[in-house]
PDB file of C-alpha atoms in Angstrom:
ATOM      1  CA  UNK A 280     143.679 139.084 120.711  1.00  0.00           C
ATOM      2  CA  UNK A 281     139.897 137.906 121.015  1.00  0.00           C
ATOM      3  CA  UNK A 282     139.638 134.706 121.981  1.00  0.00           C
ATOM      4  CA  UNK A 283     139.308 131.195 119.550  1.00  0.00           C
ATOM      5  CA  UNK A 284     137.766 128.352 122.183  1.00  0.00           C
ATOM      6  CA  UNK A 285     134.479 127.820 123.998  1.00  0.00           C
ATOM      7  CA  UNK A 286     132.702 131.232 125.149  1.00  0.00           C
ATOM      8  CA  UNK A 287     132.687 131.188 128.732  1.00  0.00           C
ATOM      9  CA  UNK A 288     128.775 129.854 129.914  1.00  0.00           C
ATOM     10  CA  UNK A 289     128.119 133.338 131.589  1.00  0.00           C
ATOM     11  CA  UNK A 290     128.615 134.828 127.884  1.00  0.00           C
ATOM     12  CA  UNK A 291     126.884 132.047 125.781  1.00  0.00           C
ATOM     13  CA  UNK A 292     123.867 132.375 127.996  1.00  0.00           C
ATOM     14  CA  UNK A 293     123.565 135.559 127.105  1.00  0.00           C
ATOM     15  CA  UNK A 294     124.203 135.723 124.126  1.00  0.00           C
ATOM     16  CA  UNK A 295     121.245 133.250 122.686  1.00  0.00           C
ATOM     17  CA  UNK A 296     118.839 134.528 124.587  1.00  0.00           C
ATOM     18  CA  UNK A 297     119.854 138.155 122.853  1.00  0.00           C
ATOM     19  CA  UNK A 298     119.194 135.751 120.087  1.00  0.00           C
ATOM     20  CA  UNK A 299     115.529 135.131 120.906  1.00  0.00           C
ATOM     21  CA  UNK A 300     115.153 138.017 122.515  1.00  0.00           C
ATOM     22  CA  UNK A 301     115.355 139.265 118.237  1.00  0.00           C
ATOM     23  CA  UNK A 302     114.331 136.410 116.944  1.00  0.00           C
ATOM     24  CA  UNK A 303     110.604 137.115 119.326  1.00  0.00           C
ATOM     25  CA  UNK A 304     110.526 140.527 117.950  1.00  0.00           C
ATOM     26  CA  UNK A 305     110.721 139.572 114.185  1.00  0.00           C
ATOM     27  CA  UNK A 306     108.219 137.610 114.600  1.00  0.00           C
ATOM     28  CA  UNK A 307     106.070 139.890 116.118  1.00  0.00           C
ATOM     29  CA  UNK A 308     106.639 142.310 113.035  1.00  0.00           C
ATOM     30  CA  UNK A 309     107.302 140.052 109.813  1.00  0.00           C
ATOM     31  CA  UNK A 310     107.165 142.882 107.288  1.00  0.00           C
ATOM     32  CA  UNK A 311     109.814 144.093 109.441  1.00  0.00           C
ATOM     33  CA  UNK A 312     111.458 140.460 109.679  1.00  0.00           C
ATOM     34  CA  UNK A 313     111.132 140.367 105.265  1.00  0.00           C
ATOM     35  CA  UNK A 314     109.969 143.446 104.003  1.00  0.00           C
ATOM     36  CA  UNK A 315     111.161 145.493 101.453  1.00  0.00           C
ATOM     37  CA  UNK A 316     112.665 148.891 102.455  1.00  0.00           C
ATOM     38  CA  UNK A 317     109.984 150.096 100.106  1.00  0.00           C
ATOM     39  CA  UNK A 318     109.359 149.430  95.752  1.00  0.00           C
ATOM     40  CA  UNK A 319     108.785 153.263  93.350  1.00  0.00           C
ATOM     41  CA  UNK A 320     105.294 151.680  91.183  1.00  0.00           C
ATOM     42  CA  UNK A 321     105.233 152.454  88.161  1.00  0.00           C
ATOM     43  CA  UNK A 322     101.450 153.704  87.043  1.00  0.00           C
ATOM     44  CA  UNK A 323     100.046 155.566  83.529  1.00  0.00           C
ATOM     45  CA  UNK A 324      99.572 159.318  83.384  1.00  0.00           C
ATOM     46  CA  UNK A 325      97.674 161.373  83.647  1.00  0.00           C
ATOM     47  CA  UNK A 326      98.595 162.166  86.689  1.00  0.00           C
ATOM     48  CA  UNK A 327      95.648 163.132  87.495  1.00  0.00           C
ATOM     49  CA  UNK A 328      93.936 159.618  85.546  1.00  0.00           C
ATOM     50  CA  UNK A 329      92.233 157.087  86.726  1.00  0.00           C
ATOM     51  CA  UNK A 330      95.609 154.915  86.893  1.00  0.00           C
ATOM     52  CA  UNK A 331      97.425 157.092  88.657  1.00  0.00           C
ATOM     53  CA  UNK A 332      94.883 157.907  91.431  1.00  0.00           C
ATOM     54  CA  UNK A 333      95.028 153.872  91.925  1.00  0.00           C
ATOM     55  CA  UNK A 334      98.586 153.459  91.592  1.00  0.00           C
ATOM     56  CA  UNK A 335      98.334 155.665  94.441  1.00  0.00           C
ATOM     57  CA  UNK A 336      95.854 153.501  96.691  1.00  0.00           C
ATOM     58  CA  UNK A 337      97.632 151.276  97.109  1.00  0.00           C
ATOM     59  CA  UNK A 338     101.225 152.920  97.615  1.00  0.00           C
ATOM     60  CA  UNK A 339      99.769 154.479 100.562  1.00  0.00           C
ATOM     61  CA  UNK A 340      98.185 151.262 101.733  1.00  0.00           C
ATOM     62  CA  UNK A 341     100.806 149.339 101.836  1.00  0.00           C
ATOM     63  CA  UNK A 342     102.868 152.030 103.282  1.00  0.00           C
ATOM     64  CA  UNK A 343     100.734 151.889 106.123  1.00  0.00           C
ATOM     65  CA  UNK A 344     100.647 147.841 105.892  1.00  0.00           C
ATOM     66  CA  UNK A 345     104.477 147.449 105.583  1.00  0.00           C
ATOM     67  CA  UNK A 346     104.147 150.212 109.266  1.00  0.00           C
ATOM     68  CA  UNK A 347     106.953 152.217 106.838  1.00  0.00           C
ATOM     69  CA  UNK A 348     104.957 154.977 106.155  1.00  0.00           C
ATOM     70  CA  UNK A 349     106.349 156.896 103.123  1.00  0.00           C
ATOM     71  CA  UNK A 350     108.342 153.584 102.279  1.00  0.00           C
ATOM     72  CA  UNK A 351     106.536 153.389  99.174  1.00  0.00           C
ATOM     73  CA  UNK A 352     107.539 155.341  95.447  1.00  0.00           C
ATOM     74  CA  UNK A 353     104.839 157.153  92.450  1.00  0.00           C
ATOM     75  CA  UNK A 354     106.198 156.987  88.944  1.00  0.00           C
ATOM     76  CA  UNK A 355     104.171 158.441  86.818  1.00  0.00           C
ATOM     77  CA  UNK A 356     104.497 157.952  83.241  1.00  0.00           C
ATOM     78  CA  UNK A 357     103.253 158.193  79.664  1.00  0.00           C
ATOM     79  CA  UNK A 358      99.148 157.364  79.118  1.00  0.00           C
ATOM     80  CA  UNK A 359      96.506 156.280  80.448  1.00  0.00           C
ATOM     81  CA  UNK A 360      96.104 153.128  77.433  1.00  0.00           C
ATOM     82  CA  UNK A 361      99.829 151.551  80.019  1.00  0.00           C
ATOM     83  CA  UNK A 362     101.884 151.080  76.908  1.00  0.00           C
ATOM     84  CA  UNK A 363     104.587 153.483  77.826  1.00  0.00           C
ATOM     85  CA  UNK A 364     104.855 152.702  81.737  1.00  0.00           C
ATOM     86  CA  UNK A 365     104.962 148.591  80.893  1.00  0.00           C
ATOM     87  CA  UNK A 366     107.823 148.735  78.080  1.00  0.00           C
ATOM     88  CA  UNK A 367     109.387 151.177  80.494  1.00  0.00           C
ATOM     89  CA  UNK A 368     109.074 148.103  83.637  1.00  0.00           C
ATOM     90  CA  UNK A 369     110.075 145.566  81.314  1.00  0.00           C
ATOM     91  CA  UNK A 370     113.465 146.967  80.274  1.00  0.00           C
ATOM     92  CA  UNK A 371     114.098 147.368  84.764  1.00  0.00           C
ATOM     93  CA  UNK A 372     117.270 145.574  85.557  1.00  0.00           C
ATOM     94  CA  UNK A 373     116.737 146.442  89.687  1.00  0.00           C
ATOM     95  CA  UNK A 374     119.667 148.649  89.914  1.00  0.00           C
ATOM     96  CA  UNK A 375     117.606 151.840  90.538  1.00  0.00           C
ATOM     97  CA  UNK A 376     115.698 149.511  92.989  1.00  0.00           C
ATOM     98  CA  UNK A 377     112.571 147.691  94.263  1.00  0.00           C
ATOM     99  CA  UNK A 378     109.656 147.952  91.430  1.00  0.00           C
ATOM    100  CA  UNK A 379     106.537 147.098  90.697  1.00  0.00           C
ATOM    101  CA  UNK A 380     103.981 148.181  87.935  1.00  0.00           C
ATOM    102  CA  UNK A 381      99.924 149.589  88.107  1.00  0.00           C
ATOM    103  CA  UNK A 382      98.932 147.374  84.844  1.00  0.00           C
ATOM    104  CA  UNK A 383      95.564 148.319  83.410  1.00  0.00           C
ATOM    105  CA  UNK A 384      93.561 145.404  81.801  1.00  0.00           C
ATOM    106  CA  UNK A 385      93.519 147.136  78.441  1.00  0.00           C
ATOM    107  CA  UNK A 386      97.706 147.265  78.557  1.00  0.00           C
ATOM    108  CA  UNK A 387      97.893 143.826  78.136  1.00  0.00           C
ATOM    109  CA  UNK A 388      94.958 144.085  75.415  1.00  0.00           C
ATOM    110  CA  UNK A 389      97.659 146.221  73.166  1.00  0.00           C
ATOM    111  CA  UNK A 390      99.128 143.214  72.759  1.00  0.00           C
ATOM    112  CA  UNK A 391      96.581 140.466  72.246  1.00  0.00           C
ATOM    113  CA  UNK A 392      96.310 142.424  69.383  1.00  0.00           C
ATOM    114  CA  UNK A 393      99.539 142.910  67.746  1.00  0.00           C
ATOM    115  CA  UNK A 394     100.026 147.115  68.660  1.00  0.00           C
ATOM    116  CA  UNK A 395     103.664 147.395  67.211  1.00  0.00           C
ATOM    117  CA  UNK A 396     103.825 149.687  70.693  1.00  0.00           C
ATOM    118  CA  UNK A 397     104.010 146.682  72.469  1.00  0.00           C
ATOM    119  CA  UNK A 398     107.191 145.319  73.616  1.00  0.00           C
ATOM    120  CA  UNK A 399     106.471 143.909  77.199  1.00  0.00           C
ATOM    121  CA  UNK A 400     105.968 140.167  77.715  1.00  0.00           C
ATOM    122  CA  UNK A 401     103.574 140.185  80.595  1.00  0.00           C
ATOM    123  CA  UNK A 402     103.921 136.268  81.460  1.00  0.00           C
ATOM    124  CA  UNK A 403     106.053 136.043  84.017  1.00  0.00           C
ATOM    125  CA  UNK A 404     105.112 139.156  85.310  1.00  0.00           C
ATOM    126  CA  UNK A 405     103.555 138.378  89.545  1.00  0.00           C
ATOM    127  CA  UNK A 406     100.557 139.609  90.292  1.00  0.00           C
ATOM    128  CA  UNK A 407     100.150 141.498  93.476  1.00  0.00           C
ATOM    129  CA  UNK A 408      97.207 142.916  94.180  1.00  0.00           C
ATOM    130  CA  UNK A 409      94.012 144.265  90.936  1.00  0.00           C
ATOM    131  CA  UNK A 410      91.433 144.894  90.994  1.00  0.00           C
ATOM    132  CA  UNK A 411      87.477 142.947  89.596  1.00  0.00           C
ATOM    133  CA  UNK A 412      84.661 143.740  87.817  1.00  0.00           C
ATOM    134  CA  UNK A 413      81.791 141.507  86.446  1.00  0.00           C
ATOM    135  CA  UNK A 414      81.375 141.496  82.273  1.00  0.00           C
ATOM    136  CA  UNK A 415      78.109 139.563  80.847  1.00  0.00           C
ATOM    137  CA  UNK A 416      77.405 139.577  77.888  1.00  0.00           C
ATOM    138  CA  UNK A 417      73.909 140.980  77.151  1.00  0.00           C
ATOM    139  CA  UNK A 418      70.732 142.164  73.892  1.00  0.00           C
ATOM    140  CA  UNK A 419      67.769 142.835  73.633  1.00  0.00           C
ATOM    141  CA  UNK A 420      64.781 140.760  74.780  1.00  0.00           C
ATOM    142  CA  UNK A 421      65.957 136.188  75.040  1.00  0.00           C
ATOM    143  CA  UNK A 422      69.081 134.662  73.040  1.00  0.00           C
ATOM    144  CA  UNK A 423      67.779 134.829  69.661  1.00  0.00           C
ATOM    145  CA  UNK A 424      68.383 131.808  66.708  1.00  0.00           C
ATOM    146  CA  UNK A 425      70.653 131.350  64.609  1.00  0.00           C
ATOM    147  CA  UNK A 426      67.793 132.491  61.934  1.00  0.00           C
ATOM    148  CA  UNK A 427      66.967 135.470  62.892  1.00  0.00           C
ATOM    149  CA  UNK A 428      68.570 139.220  61.233  1.00  0.00           C
ATOM    150  CA  UNK A 429      72.288 139.654  61.728  1.00  0.00           C
ATOM    151  CA  UNK A 430      72.429 141.134  65.717  1.00  0.00           C
ATOM    152  CA  UNK A 431      74.198 145.021  65.670  1.00  0.00           C
ATOM    153  CA  UNK A 432      76.887 145.142  67.651  1.00  0.00           C
ATOM    154  CA  UNK A 433      78.852 149.076  68.125  1.00  0.00           C
ATOM    155  CA  UNK A 434      82.514 149.038  68.758  1.00  0.00           C
ATOM    156  CA  UNK A 435      84.396 152.265  69.218  1.00  0.00           C
ATOM    157  CA  UNK A 436      86.911 150.853  66.748  1.00  0.00           C
ATOM    158  CA  UNK A 437      88.115 147.451  65.585  1.00  0.00           C
ATOM    159  CA  UNK A 438      91.018 147.203  67.317  1.00  0.00           C
ATOM    160  CA  UNK A 439      89.089 148.104  70.730  1.00  0.00           C
ATOM    161  CA  UNK A 440      87.813 145.217  73.571  1.00  0.00           C
ATOM    162  CA  UNK A 441      85.042 146.069  72.757  1.00  0.00           C
ATOM    163  CA  UNK A 442      84.797 144.256  69.442  1.00  0.00           C
ATOM    164  CA  UNK A 443      85.187 141.324  71.630  1.00  0.00           C
ATOM    165  CA  UNK A 444      80.924 141.259  71.386  1.00  0.00           C
ATOM    166  CA  UNK A 445      80.739 140.306  67.757  1.00  0.00           C
ATOM    167  CA  UNK A 446      83.634 137.717  68.369  1.00  0.00           C
ATOM    168  CA  UNK A 447      81.857 136.345  70.918  1.00  0.00           C
ATOM    169  CA  UNK A 448      78.179 136.220  69.001  1.00  0.00           C
ATOM    170  CA  UNK A 449      79.967 134.477  66.061  1.00  0.00           C
ATOM    171  CA  UNK A 450      80.795 131.856  68.608  1.00  0.00           C
ATOM    172  CA  UNK A 451      77.988 131.230  69.597  1.00  0.00           C
ATOM    173  CA  UNK A 452      76.702 130.845  66.125  1.00  0.00           C
ATOM    174  CA  UNK A 453      74.912 134.001  66.261  1.00  0.00           C
ATOM    175  CA  UNK A 454      74.771 136.551  63.214  1.00  0.00           C
ATOM    176  CA  UNK A 455      75.858 139.775  63.657  1.00  0.00           C
ATOM    177  CA  UNK A 456      77.061 142.748  61.826  1.00  0.00           C
ATOM    178  CA  UNK A 457      79.446 145.479  63.358  1.00  0.00           C
ATOM    179  CA  UNK A 458      79.845 149.245  63.284  1.00  0.00           C
ATOM    180  CA  UNK A 459      81.844 152.027  65.165  1.00  0.00           C
ATOM    181  CA  UNK A 460      80.221 153.693  68.299  1.00  0.00           C
ATOM    182  CA  UNK A 461      80.042 154.089  72.228  1.00  0.00           C
ATOM    183  CA  UNK A 462      78.274 150.277  72.786  1.00  0.00           C
ATOM    184  CA  UNK A 463      76.035 151.851  75.721  1.00  0.00           C
ATOM    185  CA  UNK A 464      75.035 154.393  73.887  1.00  0.00           C
ATOM    186  CA  UNK A 465      73.574 153.023  71.111  1.00  0.00           C
ATOM    187  CA  UNK A 466      71.612 150.478  72.636  1.00  0.00           C
ATOM    188  CA  UNK A 467      70.489 153.368  74.706  1.00  0.00           C
ATOM    189  CA  UNK A 468      69.673 154.804  71.699  1.00  0.00           C
ATOM    190  CA  UNK A 469      67.880 151.769  69.285  1.00  0.00           C
ATOM    191  CA  UNK A 470      71.410 151.663  67.074  1.00  0.00           C
ATOM    192  CA  UNK A 471      72.979 148.446  68.219  1.00  0.00           C
ATOM    193  CA  UNK A 472      71.766 144.896  69.723  1.00  0.00           C
ATOM    194  CA  UNK A 473      74.210 142.771  71.231  1.00  0.00           C
ATOM    195  CA  UNK A 474      76.688 144.328  73.980  1.00  0.00           C
ATOM    196  CA  UNK A 475      78.820 143.771  76.506  1.00  0.00           C
ATOM    197  CA  UNK A 476      79.083 145.038  80.025  1.00  0.00           C
ATOM    198  CA  UNK A 477      81.745 145.446  82.583  1.00  0.00           C
ATOM    199  CA  UNK A 478      81.331 146.808  85.933  1.00  0.00           C
ATOM    200  CA  UNK A 479      80.417 146.317  89.285  1.00  0.00           C
ATOM    201  CA  UNK A 480      77.018 143.995  89.196  1.00  0.00           C
ATOM    202  CA  UNK A 481      77.215 143.552  85.144  1.00  0.00           C
ATOM    203  CA  UNK A 482      74.251 142.470  85.090  1.00  0.00           C
ATOM    204  CA  UNK A 483      72.411 144.449  87.031  1.00  0.00           C
ATOM    205  CA  UNK A 484      73.184 146.901  85.043  1.00  0.00           C
ATOM    206  CA  UNK A 485      72.106 145.247  81.040  1.00  0.00           C
ATOM    207  CA  UNK A 486      68.689 145.390  83.294  1.00  0.00           C
ATOM    208  CA  UNK A 487      69.116 148.726  83.718  1.00  0.00           C
ATOM    209  CA  UNK A 488      69.766 149.049  80.545  1.00  0.00           C
ATOM    210  CA  UNK A 489      66.852 147.419  79.097  1.00  0.00           C
ATOM    211  CA  UNK A 490      69.089 144.918  78.221  1.00  0.00           C
ATOM    212  CA  UNK A 491      68.779 140.437  78.783  1.00  0.00           C
ATOM    213  CA  UNK A 492      72.077 139.063  79.984  1.00  0.00           C
ATOM    214  CA  UNK A 493      73.001 136.304  77.509  1.00  0.00           C
ATOM    215  CA  UNK A 494      75.706 134.772  79.308  1.00  0.00           C
ATOM    216  CA  UNK A 495      78.387 135.607  82.290  1.00  0.00           C
ATOM    217  CA  UNK A 496      82.662 136.120  80.908  1.00  0.00           C
ATOM    218  CA  UNK A 497      84.255 133.885  84.057  1.00  0.00           C
ATOM    219  CA  UNK A 498      86.625 135.130  87.026  1.00  0.00           C
ATOM    220  CA  UNK A 499      88.079 133.819  89.761  1.00  0.00           C
ATOM    221  CA  UNK A 500      86.352 131.781  92.212  1.00  0.00           C
ATOM    222  CA  UNK A 501      86.236 134.878  94.751  1.00  0.00           C
ATOM    223  CA  UNK A 502      84.515 137.154  91.484  1.00  0.00           C
ATOM    224  CA  UNK A 503      80.829 137.207  92.872  1.00  0.00           C
ATOM    225  CA  UNK A 504      78.893 134.912  90.658  1.00  0.00           C
ATOM    226  CA  UNK A 505      76.725 136.514  87.402  1.00  0.00           C
ATOM    227  CA  UNK A 506      73.403 135.196  87.176  1.00  0.00           C
ATOM    228  CA  UNK A 507      73.628 134.551  83.512  1.00  0.00           C
ATOM    229  CA  UNK A 508      74.792 131.706  81.822  1.00  0.00           C
ATOM    230  CA  UNK A 509      78.226 130.706  81.805  1.00  0.00           C
ATOM    231  CA  UNK A 510      80.337 131.510  78.228  1.00  0.00           C
ATOM    232  CA  UNK A 511      81.426 128.741  76.133  1.00  0.00           C
ATOM    233  CA  UNK A 512      85.831 128.791  76.662  1.00  0.00           C
ATOM    234  CA  UNK A 513      86.186 125.963  74.481  1.00  0.00           C
ATOM    235  CA  UNK A 514      87.981 126.877  71.356  1.00  0.00           C
ATOM    236  CA  UNK A 515      90.837 129.181  71.354  1.00  0.00           C
ATOM    237  CA  UNK A 516      89.579 131.891  69.610  1.00  0.00           C
ATOM    238  CA  UNK A 517      86.892 131.601  73.035  1.00  0.00           C
ATOM    239  CA  UNK A 518      89.888 131.695  75.406  1.00  0.00           C
ATOM    240  CA  UNK A 519      90.902 134.477  73.335  1.00  0.00           C
ATOM    241  CA  UNK A 520      87.353 136.489  73.682  1.00  0.00           C
ATOM    242  CA  UNK A 521      88.070 136.142  77.347  1.00  0.00           C
ATOM    243  CA  UNK A 522      90.840 137.796  77.763  1.00  0.00           C
ATOM    244  CA  UNK A 523      89.380 140.974  75.697  1.00  0.00           C
ATOM    245  CA  UNK A 524      86.610 141.298  77.638  1.00  0.00           C
ATOM    246  CA  UNK A 525      88.930 140.803  80.436  1.00  0.00           C
ATOM    247  CA  UNK A 526      91.043 143.484  80.197  1.00  0.00           C
ATOM    248  CA  UNK A 527      87.852 145.703  80.365  1.00  0.00           C
ATOM    249  CA  UNK A 528      87.136 143.286  83.811  1.00  0.00           C
ATOM    250  CA  UNK A 529      90.864 144.423  85.641  1.00  0.00           C
ATOM    251  CA  UNK A 530      90.616 147.774  86.455  1.00  0.00           C
ATOM    252  CA  UNK A 531      94.029 147.255  86.686  1.00  0.00           C
ATOM    253  CA  UNK A 532      97.387 145.081  88.518  1.00  0.00           C
ATOM    254  CA  UNK A 533      99.981 145.638  90.537  1.00  0.00           C
ATOM    255  CA  UNK A 534     102.653 143.244  89.209  1.00  0.00           C
ATOM    256  CA  UNK A 535     106.083 142.488  91.026  1.00  0.00           C
ATOM    257  CA  UNK A 536     108.855 141.455  87.991  1.00  0.00           C
ATOM    258  CA  UNK A 537     109.787 137.940  87.168  1.00  0.00           C
ATOM    259  CA  UNK A 538     112.336 137.345  89.458  1.00  0.00           C
ATOM    260  CA  UNK A 539     111.799 139.443  92.653  1.00  0.00           C
ATOM    261  CA  UNK A 540     112.951 137.166  95.957  1.00  0.00           C
ATOM    262  CA  UNK A 541     110.466 134.864  97.318  1.00  0.00           C
ATOM    263  CA  UNK A 542     110.199 136.527 100.982  1.00  0.00           C
ATOM    264  CA  UNK A 543     110.102 140.500  98.877  1.00  0.00           C
ATOM    265  CA  UNK A 544     106.846 139.168  97.523  1.00  0.00           C
ATOM    266  CA  UNK A 545     105.402 137.684 100.127  1.00  0.00           C
ATOM    267  CA  UNK A 546     105.799 141.157 102.411  1.00  0.00           C
ATOM    268  CA  UNK A 547     103.802 142.704  99.581  1.00  0.00           C
ATOM    269  CA  UNK A 548     100.976 140.054  99.537  1.00  0.00           C
ATOM    270  CA  UNK A 549     100.789 140.682 103.487  1.00  0.00           C
ATOM    271  CA  UNK A 550     100.495 144.306 103.414  1.00  0.00           C
ATOM    272  CA  UNK A 551      98.414 144.107 100.425  1.00  0.00           C
ATOM    273  CA  UNK A 552      95.267 142.750 103.546  1.00  0.00           C
ATOM    274  CA  UNK A 553      95.362 146.666 104.254  1.00  0.00           C
ATOM    275  CA  UNK A 554      94.880 147.728 100.784  1.00  0.00           C
ATOM    276  CA  UNK A 555      91.899 145.417 100.936  1.00  0.00           C
ATOM    277  CA  UNK A 556      90.772 146.658 103.706  1.00  0.00           C
ATOM    278  CA  UNK A 557      90.497 149.986 102.568  1.00  0.00           C
ATOM    279  CA  UNK A 558      88.960 149.512  98.758  1.00  0.00           C
ATOM    280  CA  UNK A 559      86.386 147.414  99.150  1.00  0.00           C
ATOM    281  CA  UNK A 560      85.193 150.314 101.761  1.00  0.00           C
ATOM    282  CA  UNK A 561      85.242 152.575  97.634  1.00  0.00           C
ATOM    283  CA  UNK A 562      82.299 151.727  95.999  1.00  0.00           C
ATOM    284  CA  UNK A 563      82.942 150.911  92.117  1.00  0.00           C
ATOM    285  CA  UNK A 564      86.585 150.071  92.621  1.00  0.00           C
ATOM    286  CA  UNK A 565      86.089 146.856  91.377  1.00  0.00           C
ATOM    287  CA  UNK A 566      86.310 143.817  93.570  1.00  0.00           C
ATOM    288  CA  UNK A 567      89.857 143.535  95.418  1.00  0.00           C
ATOM    289  CA  UNK A 568      91.490 140.372  94.655  1.00  0.00           C
ATOM    290  CA  UNK A 569      94.807 138.929  96.183  1.00  0.00           C
ATOM    291  CA  UNK A 570      97.161 136.556  96.375  1.00  0.00           C
ATOM    292  CA  UNK A 571      96.205 133.217  94.439  1.00  0.00           C
ATOM    293  CA  UNK A 572      92.359 134.961  93.334  1.00  0.00           C
ATOM    294  CA  UNK A 573      94.890 138.015  91.770  1.00  0.00           C
ATOM    295  CA  UNK A 574      97.194 135.708  89.905  1.00  0.00           C
ATOM    296  CA  UNK A 575      93.436 133.519  88.630  1.00  0.00           C
ATOM    297  CA  UNK A 576      92.342 137.292  87.235  1.00  0.00           C
ATOM    298  CA  UNK A 577      95.432 137.742  85.549  1.00  0.00           C
ATOM    299  CA  UNK A 578      96.181 134.869  83.303  1.00  0.00           C
ATOM    300  CA  UNK A 579      92.495 135.590  82.264  1.00  0.00           C
ATOM    301  CA  UNK A 580      94.319 138.491  80.730  1.00  0.00           C
ATOM    302  CA  UNK A 581      97.355 136.336  79.276  1.00  0.00           C
ATOM    303  CA  UNK A 582      95.701 133.706  75.953  1.00  0.00           C
ATOM    304  CA  UNK A 583      97.342 131.060  74.579  1.00  0.00           C
ATOM    305  CA  UNK A 584      99.240 131.699  72.053  1.00  0.00           C
ATOM    306  CA  UNK A 585      97.403 129.710  69.574  1.00  0.00           C
ATOM    307  CA  UNK A 586      94.484 131.492  70.834  1.00  0.00           C
ATOM    308  CA  UNK A 587      96.699 135.180  70.556  1.00  0.00           C
ATOM    309  CA  UNK A 588      96.944 134.105  66.532  1.00  0.00           C
ATOM    310  CA  UNK A 589      93.205 133.746  66.281  1.00  0.00           C
ATOM    311  CA  UNK A 590      92.076 136.532  67.391  1.00  0.00           C
ATOM    312  CA  UNK A 591      94.741 138.544  65.251  1.00  0.00           C
ATOM    313  CA  UNK A 592      92.969 136.429  61.665  1.00  0.00           C
ATOM    314  CA  UNK A 593      89.633 137.100  63.204  1.00  0.00           C
ATOM    315  CA  UNK A 594      90.210 140.402  62.755  1.00  0.00           C
ATOM    316  CA  UNK A 595      91.721 140.415  60.094  1.00  0.00           C
ATOM    317  CA  UNK A 596      89.286 138.286  57.987  1.00  0.00           C
ATOM    318  CA  UNK A 597      85.844 139.536  60.167  1.00  0.00           C
ATOM    319  CA  UNK A 598      86.595 143.526  60.165  1.00  0.00           C
ATOM    320  CA  UNK A 599      89.806 143.536  57.218  1.00  0.00           C
ATOM    321  CA  UNK A 600      91.233 145.009  60.232  1.00  0.00           C
ATOM    322  CA  UNK A 601      95.876 143.899  61.404  1.00  0.00           C
ATOM    323  CA  UNK A 602      98.588 145.632  63.478  1.00  0.00           C
ATOM    324  CA  UNK A 603     101.106 147.596  61.711  1.00  0.00           C
TER     325      UNK A 603
END
């Protein structure tokens, strides 16, 4: 029978020493102390698409950051709009192990406009990593007055994020006229007068295209500031416009489920510093954000309910479009 009384002093000393060594080892390797064994990252297809490539880089960097090669696995699902992958992610209950989602910004835009395919709620998801790019509203020459001729605005479709350029003009009190087309190609051909440009150094891109930056859209504090006046965001419709533009600004975000354990989230975020270092070396992939900066940028994709209703109403009233 094992003894039930106090341990002899020598054995007690050895026990305390062992515990001290174990605690020291965990302090030296925080990922070992708190890190998850691994996770599956759901990513939009196709396998050679931009979303899947972004997710693969994130998986590799997190594995290296946790010092556990192969800890992160990739599962490619659905098409490039990311809706199928987001719908699946929303139904997971954790029984198959930890899961993360690589979420393009335009996936949230499908929910903003009321797409019946978008059956997910991203508000509770926890952003870990995010690739961000700036955006400006730009046009020919200086910002015109309200009495001028209607500005031509090209957009692929009414439900595309690029339609926000017309809504932005409406909010600025400038007349606009929409037509179907690709904004940059139409502007370069002299067929459009205003557009939204999103990407690295968006203001410089506008000038290269022969456009003048009129307004810069908001971003997290860590984002690069554009040399243009800020877009006014005081109304619900303006908040929805910011969300639509953010769909173009967020190249992709890596998110965790709402109820993920705090120590697991902390371990993934620590490993995310490795991802940031590696992404900074890749030109044209956007500014890598993590932690509070990623959360701030992700929040721009999720306007309040009254803003969502105002944008859907604007789509119906201005462009004659409604979901479903």
